[in-house]
PDB file of C-alpha atoms in Angstrom:
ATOM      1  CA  UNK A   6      88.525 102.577 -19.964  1.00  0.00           C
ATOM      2  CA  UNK A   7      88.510 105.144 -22.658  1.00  0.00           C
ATOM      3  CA  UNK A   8      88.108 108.600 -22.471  1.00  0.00           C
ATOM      4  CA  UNK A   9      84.230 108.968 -22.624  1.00  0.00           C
ATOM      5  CA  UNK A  10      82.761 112.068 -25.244  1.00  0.00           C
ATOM      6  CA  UNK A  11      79.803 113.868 -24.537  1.00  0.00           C
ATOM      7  CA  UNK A  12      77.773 115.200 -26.819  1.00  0.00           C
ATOM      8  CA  UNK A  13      75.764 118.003 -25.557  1.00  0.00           C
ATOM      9  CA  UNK A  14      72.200 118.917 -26.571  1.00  0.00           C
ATOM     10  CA  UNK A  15      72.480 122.415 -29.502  1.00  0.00           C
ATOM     11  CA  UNK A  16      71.047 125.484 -28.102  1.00  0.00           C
ATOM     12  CA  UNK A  17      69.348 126.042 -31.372  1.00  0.00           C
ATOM     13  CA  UNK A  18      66.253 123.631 -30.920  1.00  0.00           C
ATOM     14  CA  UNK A  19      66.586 125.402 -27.457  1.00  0.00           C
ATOM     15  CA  UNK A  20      66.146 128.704 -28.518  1.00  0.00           C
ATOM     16  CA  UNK A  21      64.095 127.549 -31.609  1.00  0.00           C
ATOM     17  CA  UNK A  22      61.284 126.130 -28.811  1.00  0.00           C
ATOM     18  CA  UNK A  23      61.702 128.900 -26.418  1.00  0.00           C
ATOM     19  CA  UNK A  24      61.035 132.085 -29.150  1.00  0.00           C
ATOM     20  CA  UNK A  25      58.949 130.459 -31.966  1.00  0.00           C
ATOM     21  CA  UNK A  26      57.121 127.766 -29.685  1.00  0.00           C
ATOM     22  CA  UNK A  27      56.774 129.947 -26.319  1.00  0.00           C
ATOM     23  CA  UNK A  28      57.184 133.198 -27.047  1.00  0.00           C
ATOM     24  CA  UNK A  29      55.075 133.684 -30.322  1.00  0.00           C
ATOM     25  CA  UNK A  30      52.720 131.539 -28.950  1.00  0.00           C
ATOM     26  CA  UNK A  31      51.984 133.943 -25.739  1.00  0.00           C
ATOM     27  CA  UNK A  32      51.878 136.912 -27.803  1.00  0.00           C
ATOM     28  CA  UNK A  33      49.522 135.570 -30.713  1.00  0.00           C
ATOM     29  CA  UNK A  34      47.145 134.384 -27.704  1.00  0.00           C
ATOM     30  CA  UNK A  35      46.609 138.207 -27.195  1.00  0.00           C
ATOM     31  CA  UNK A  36      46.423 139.572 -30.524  1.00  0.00           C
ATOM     32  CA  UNK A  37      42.735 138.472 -31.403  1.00  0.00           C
ATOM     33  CA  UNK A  38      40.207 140.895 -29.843  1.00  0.00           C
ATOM     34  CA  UNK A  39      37.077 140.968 -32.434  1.00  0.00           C
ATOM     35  CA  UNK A  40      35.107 138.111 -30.291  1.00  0.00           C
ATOM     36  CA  UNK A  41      35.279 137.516 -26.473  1.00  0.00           C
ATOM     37  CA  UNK A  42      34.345 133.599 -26.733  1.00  0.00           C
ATOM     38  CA  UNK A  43      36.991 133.222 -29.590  1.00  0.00           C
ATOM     39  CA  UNK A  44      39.769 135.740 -27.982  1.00  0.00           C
ATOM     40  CA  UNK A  45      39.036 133.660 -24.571  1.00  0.00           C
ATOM     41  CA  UNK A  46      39.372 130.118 -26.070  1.00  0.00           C
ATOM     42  CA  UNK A  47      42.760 131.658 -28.786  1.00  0.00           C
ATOM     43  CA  UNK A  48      44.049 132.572 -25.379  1.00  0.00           C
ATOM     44  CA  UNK A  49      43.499 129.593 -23.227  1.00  0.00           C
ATOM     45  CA  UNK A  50      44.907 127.489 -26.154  1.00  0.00           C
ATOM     46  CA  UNK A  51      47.929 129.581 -26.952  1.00  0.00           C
ATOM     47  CA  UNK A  52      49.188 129.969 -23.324  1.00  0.00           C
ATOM     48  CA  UNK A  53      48.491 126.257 -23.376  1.00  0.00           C
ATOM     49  CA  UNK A  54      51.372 125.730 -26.103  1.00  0.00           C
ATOM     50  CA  UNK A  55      53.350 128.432 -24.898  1.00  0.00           C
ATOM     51  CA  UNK A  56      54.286 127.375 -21.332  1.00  0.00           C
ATOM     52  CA  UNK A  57      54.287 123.624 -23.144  1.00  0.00           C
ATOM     53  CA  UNK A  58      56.750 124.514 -25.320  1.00  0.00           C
ATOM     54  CA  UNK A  59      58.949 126.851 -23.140  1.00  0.00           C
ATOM     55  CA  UNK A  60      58.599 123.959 -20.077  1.00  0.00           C
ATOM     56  CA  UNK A  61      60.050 121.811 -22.969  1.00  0.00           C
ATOM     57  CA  UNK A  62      62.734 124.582 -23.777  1.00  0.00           C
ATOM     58  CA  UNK A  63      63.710 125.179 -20.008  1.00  0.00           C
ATOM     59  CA  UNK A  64      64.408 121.408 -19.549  1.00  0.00           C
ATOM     60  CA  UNK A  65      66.548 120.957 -22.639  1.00  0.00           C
ATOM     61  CA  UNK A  66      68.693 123.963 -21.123  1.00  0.00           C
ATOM     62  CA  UNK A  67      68.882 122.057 -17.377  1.00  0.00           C
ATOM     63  CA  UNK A  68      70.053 118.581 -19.430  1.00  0.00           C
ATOM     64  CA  UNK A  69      72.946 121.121 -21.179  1.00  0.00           C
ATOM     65  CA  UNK A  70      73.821 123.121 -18.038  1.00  0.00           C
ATOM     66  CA  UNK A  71      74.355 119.496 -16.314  1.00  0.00           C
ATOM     67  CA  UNK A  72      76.171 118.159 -18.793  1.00  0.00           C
ATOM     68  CA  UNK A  73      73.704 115.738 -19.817  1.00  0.00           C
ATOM     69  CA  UNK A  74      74.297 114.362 -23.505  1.00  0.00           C
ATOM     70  CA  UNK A  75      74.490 110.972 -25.397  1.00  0.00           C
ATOM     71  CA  UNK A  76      77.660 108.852 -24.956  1.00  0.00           C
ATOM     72  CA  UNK A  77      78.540 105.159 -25.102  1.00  0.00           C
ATOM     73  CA  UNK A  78      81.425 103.815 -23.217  1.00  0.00           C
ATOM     74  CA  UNK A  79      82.641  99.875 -22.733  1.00  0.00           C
ATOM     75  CA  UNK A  80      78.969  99.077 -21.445  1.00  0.00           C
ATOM     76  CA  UNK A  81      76.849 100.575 -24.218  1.00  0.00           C
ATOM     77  CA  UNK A  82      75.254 103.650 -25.595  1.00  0.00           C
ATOM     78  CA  UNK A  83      73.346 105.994 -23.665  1.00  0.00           C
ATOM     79  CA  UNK A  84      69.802 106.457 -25.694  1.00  0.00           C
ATOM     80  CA  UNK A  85      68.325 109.423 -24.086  1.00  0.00           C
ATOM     81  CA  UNK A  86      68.854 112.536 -21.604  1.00  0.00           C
ATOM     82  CA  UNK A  87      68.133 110.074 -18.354  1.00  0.00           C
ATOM     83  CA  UNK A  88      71.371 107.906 -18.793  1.00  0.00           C
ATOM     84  CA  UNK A  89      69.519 104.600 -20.152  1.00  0.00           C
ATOM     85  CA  UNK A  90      71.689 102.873 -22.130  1.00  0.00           C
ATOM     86  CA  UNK A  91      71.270  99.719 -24.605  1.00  0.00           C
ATOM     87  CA  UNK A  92      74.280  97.339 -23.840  1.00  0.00           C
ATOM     88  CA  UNK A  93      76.537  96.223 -26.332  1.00  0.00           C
ATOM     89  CA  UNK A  94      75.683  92.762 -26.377  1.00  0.00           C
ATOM     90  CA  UNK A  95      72.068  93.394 -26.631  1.00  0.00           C
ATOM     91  CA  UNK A  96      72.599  95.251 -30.466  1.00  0.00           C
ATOM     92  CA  UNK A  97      72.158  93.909 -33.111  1.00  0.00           C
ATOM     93  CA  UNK A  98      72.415  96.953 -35.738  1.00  0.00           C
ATOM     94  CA  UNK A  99      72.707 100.387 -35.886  1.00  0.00           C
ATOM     95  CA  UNK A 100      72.047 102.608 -38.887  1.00  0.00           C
ATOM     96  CA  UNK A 101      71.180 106.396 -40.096  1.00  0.00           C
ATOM     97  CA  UNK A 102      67.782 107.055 -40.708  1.00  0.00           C
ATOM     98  CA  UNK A 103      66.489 110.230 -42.970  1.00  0.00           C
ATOM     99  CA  UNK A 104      62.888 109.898 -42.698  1.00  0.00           C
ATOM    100  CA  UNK A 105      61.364 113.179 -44.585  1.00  0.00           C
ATOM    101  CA  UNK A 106      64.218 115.003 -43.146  1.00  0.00           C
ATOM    102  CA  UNK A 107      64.566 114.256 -39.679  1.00  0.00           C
ATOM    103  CA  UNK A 108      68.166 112.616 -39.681  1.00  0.00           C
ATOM    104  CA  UNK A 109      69.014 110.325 -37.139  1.00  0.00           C
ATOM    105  CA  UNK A 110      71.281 107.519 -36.044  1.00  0.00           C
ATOM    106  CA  UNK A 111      68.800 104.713 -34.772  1.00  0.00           C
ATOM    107  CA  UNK A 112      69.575 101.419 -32.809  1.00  0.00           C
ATOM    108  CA  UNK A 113      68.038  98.259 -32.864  1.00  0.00           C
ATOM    109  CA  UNK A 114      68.663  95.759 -30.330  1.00  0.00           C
ATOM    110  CA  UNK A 115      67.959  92.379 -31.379  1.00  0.00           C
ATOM    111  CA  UNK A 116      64.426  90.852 -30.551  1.00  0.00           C
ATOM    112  CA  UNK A 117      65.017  88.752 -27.847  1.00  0.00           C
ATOM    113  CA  UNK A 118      66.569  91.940 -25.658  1.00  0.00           C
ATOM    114  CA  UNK A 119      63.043  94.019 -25.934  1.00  0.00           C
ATOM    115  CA  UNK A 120      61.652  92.966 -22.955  1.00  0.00           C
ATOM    116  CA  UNK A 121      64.862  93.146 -21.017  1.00  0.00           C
ATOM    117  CA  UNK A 122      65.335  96.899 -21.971  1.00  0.00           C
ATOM    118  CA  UNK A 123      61.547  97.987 -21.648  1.00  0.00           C
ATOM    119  CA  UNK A 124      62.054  96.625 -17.938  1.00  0.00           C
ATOM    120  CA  UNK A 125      65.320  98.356 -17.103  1.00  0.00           C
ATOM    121  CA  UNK A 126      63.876 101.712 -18.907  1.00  0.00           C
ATOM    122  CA  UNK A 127      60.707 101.243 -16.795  1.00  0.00           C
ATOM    123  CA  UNK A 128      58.333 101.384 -19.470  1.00  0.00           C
ATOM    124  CA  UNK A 129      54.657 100.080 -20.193  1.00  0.00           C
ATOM    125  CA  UNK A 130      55.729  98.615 -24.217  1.00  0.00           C
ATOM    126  CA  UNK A 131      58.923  97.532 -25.270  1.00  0.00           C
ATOM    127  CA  UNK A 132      60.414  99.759 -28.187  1.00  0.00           C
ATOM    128  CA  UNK A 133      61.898  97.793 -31.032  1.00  0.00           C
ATOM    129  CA  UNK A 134      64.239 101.147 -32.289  1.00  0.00           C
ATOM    130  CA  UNK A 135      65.815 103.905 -30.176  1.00  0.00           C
ATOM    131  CA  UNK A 136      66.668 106.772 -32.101  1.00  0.00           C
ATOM    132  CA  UNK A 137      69.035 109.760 -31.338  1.00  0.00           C
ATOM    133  CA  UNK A 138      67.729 112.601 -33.774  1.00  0.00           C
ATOM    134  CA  UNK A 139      70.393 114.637 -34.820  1.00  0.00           C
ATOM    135  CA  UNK A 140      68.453 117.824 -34.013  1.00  0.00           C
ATOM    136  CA  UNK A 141      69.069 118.096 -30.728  1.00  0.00           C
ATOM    137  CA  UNK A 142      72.634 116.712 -30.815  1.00  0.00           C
ATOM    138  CA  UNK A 143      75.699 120.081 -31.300  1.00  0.00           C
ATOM    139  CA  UNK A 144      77.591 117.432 -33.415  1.00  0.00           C
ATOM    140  CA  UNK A 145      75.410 115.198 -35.308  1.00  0.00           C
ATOM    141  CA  UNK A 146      77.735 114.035 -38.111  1.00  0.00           C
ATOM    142  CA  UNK A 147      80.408 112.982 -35.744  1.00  0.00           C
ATOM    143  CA  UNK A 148      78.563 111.544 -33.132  1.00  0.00           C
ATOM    144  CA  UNK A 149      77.165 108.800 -36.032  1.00  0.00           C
ATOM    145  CA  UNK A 150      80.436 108.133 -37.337  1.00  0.00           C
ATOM    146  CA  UNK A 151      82.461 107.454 -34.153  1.00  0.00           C
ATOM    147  CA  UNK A 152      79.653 105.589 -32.915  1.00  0.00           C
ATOM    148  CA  UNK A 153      79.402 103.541 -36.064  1.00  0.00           C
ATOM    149  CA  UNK A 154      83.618 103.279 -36.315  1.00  0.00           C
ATOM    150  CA  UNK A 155      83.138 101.885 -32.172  1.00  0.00           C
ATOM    151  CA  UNK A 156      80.135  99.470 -33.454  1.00  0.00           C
ATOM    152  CA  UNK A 157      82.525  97.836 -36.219  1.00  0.00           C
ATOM    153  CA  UNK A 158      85.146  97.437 -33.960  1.00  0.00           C
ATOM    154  CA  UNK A 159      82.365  96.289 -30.788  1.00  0.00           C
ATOM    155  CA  UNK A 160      80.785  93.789 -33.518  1.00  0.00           C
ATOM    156  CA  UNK A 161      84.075  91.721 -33.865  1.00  0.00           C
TER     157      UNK A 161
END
């Protein structure tokens, strides 16, 4: 088996959640003080997104500190930060996506394997793409083209 490369999740949408998301968040929820009903309900609704968006921040840093990441090996490609992965066999293409600038590298397993992979993921409705968006990803450019090399070479 070959030597397996992780790529980790970038600290900037980490820190790009945790200060814009969180942190202005909690401070614009007290800067409004001309109305009580309106500073009350600002302030319920920005601590609301604040600890949503550092909650979201603070797990994205646990994934990284454990080494969490997206891979593929001789089995198939891990699709997200719980280690679900889409066999090999169950592919049937896998292409980059720039969809109003949100880059990705997005895999679609054929038709027939939907059902299959909604059951192993343990979800309600079967997902006909699985995208890895290269924001979250430290390496985005290489990630999609070592993947896509292993694809050619996993196609034949």
């Amino acid at each position: 088996m070959e030597q397996v490369k992780i790529y980790k999740i970038s600290l900037y949408p980490i820190l790009a959640l945790m200060f814009t998301g969180g942190i202005m968040f909690f401070s614009f929820c007290f800067m409004s003080l001309t109305d009580i009903l309106l500073n009350i309900f600002i302030s319920f609704v920005g601590l609301f997104f604040s600890f949503v968006f550092l909650g979201y921040s603070f797990y994205l840093l646990r994934k990284r500190r454990e080494g969490k990441g997206f891979y593929w090996d001789d089995e198939g490609i891990v699709i997200d930060l719980h280690g679900n992965k889409v066999y090999w066999d169950e592919i049937e293409s896998i292409q980059y996506s720039d969809v109003r600038g949100m880059k990705s590298t997005v895999i679609y397993p054929h038709y027939t394997n939907h059902e299959k992979i909604r059951i192993r993921r343990k979800k309600w409705m079967p997902t006909t793409a699985h995208s890895i968006d290269w924001f979250y990803i430290e390496k985005p450019k290489e990630l999609h083209k070592n993947l896509m090399k292993t694809w050619e070479e996993k196609k034949h």
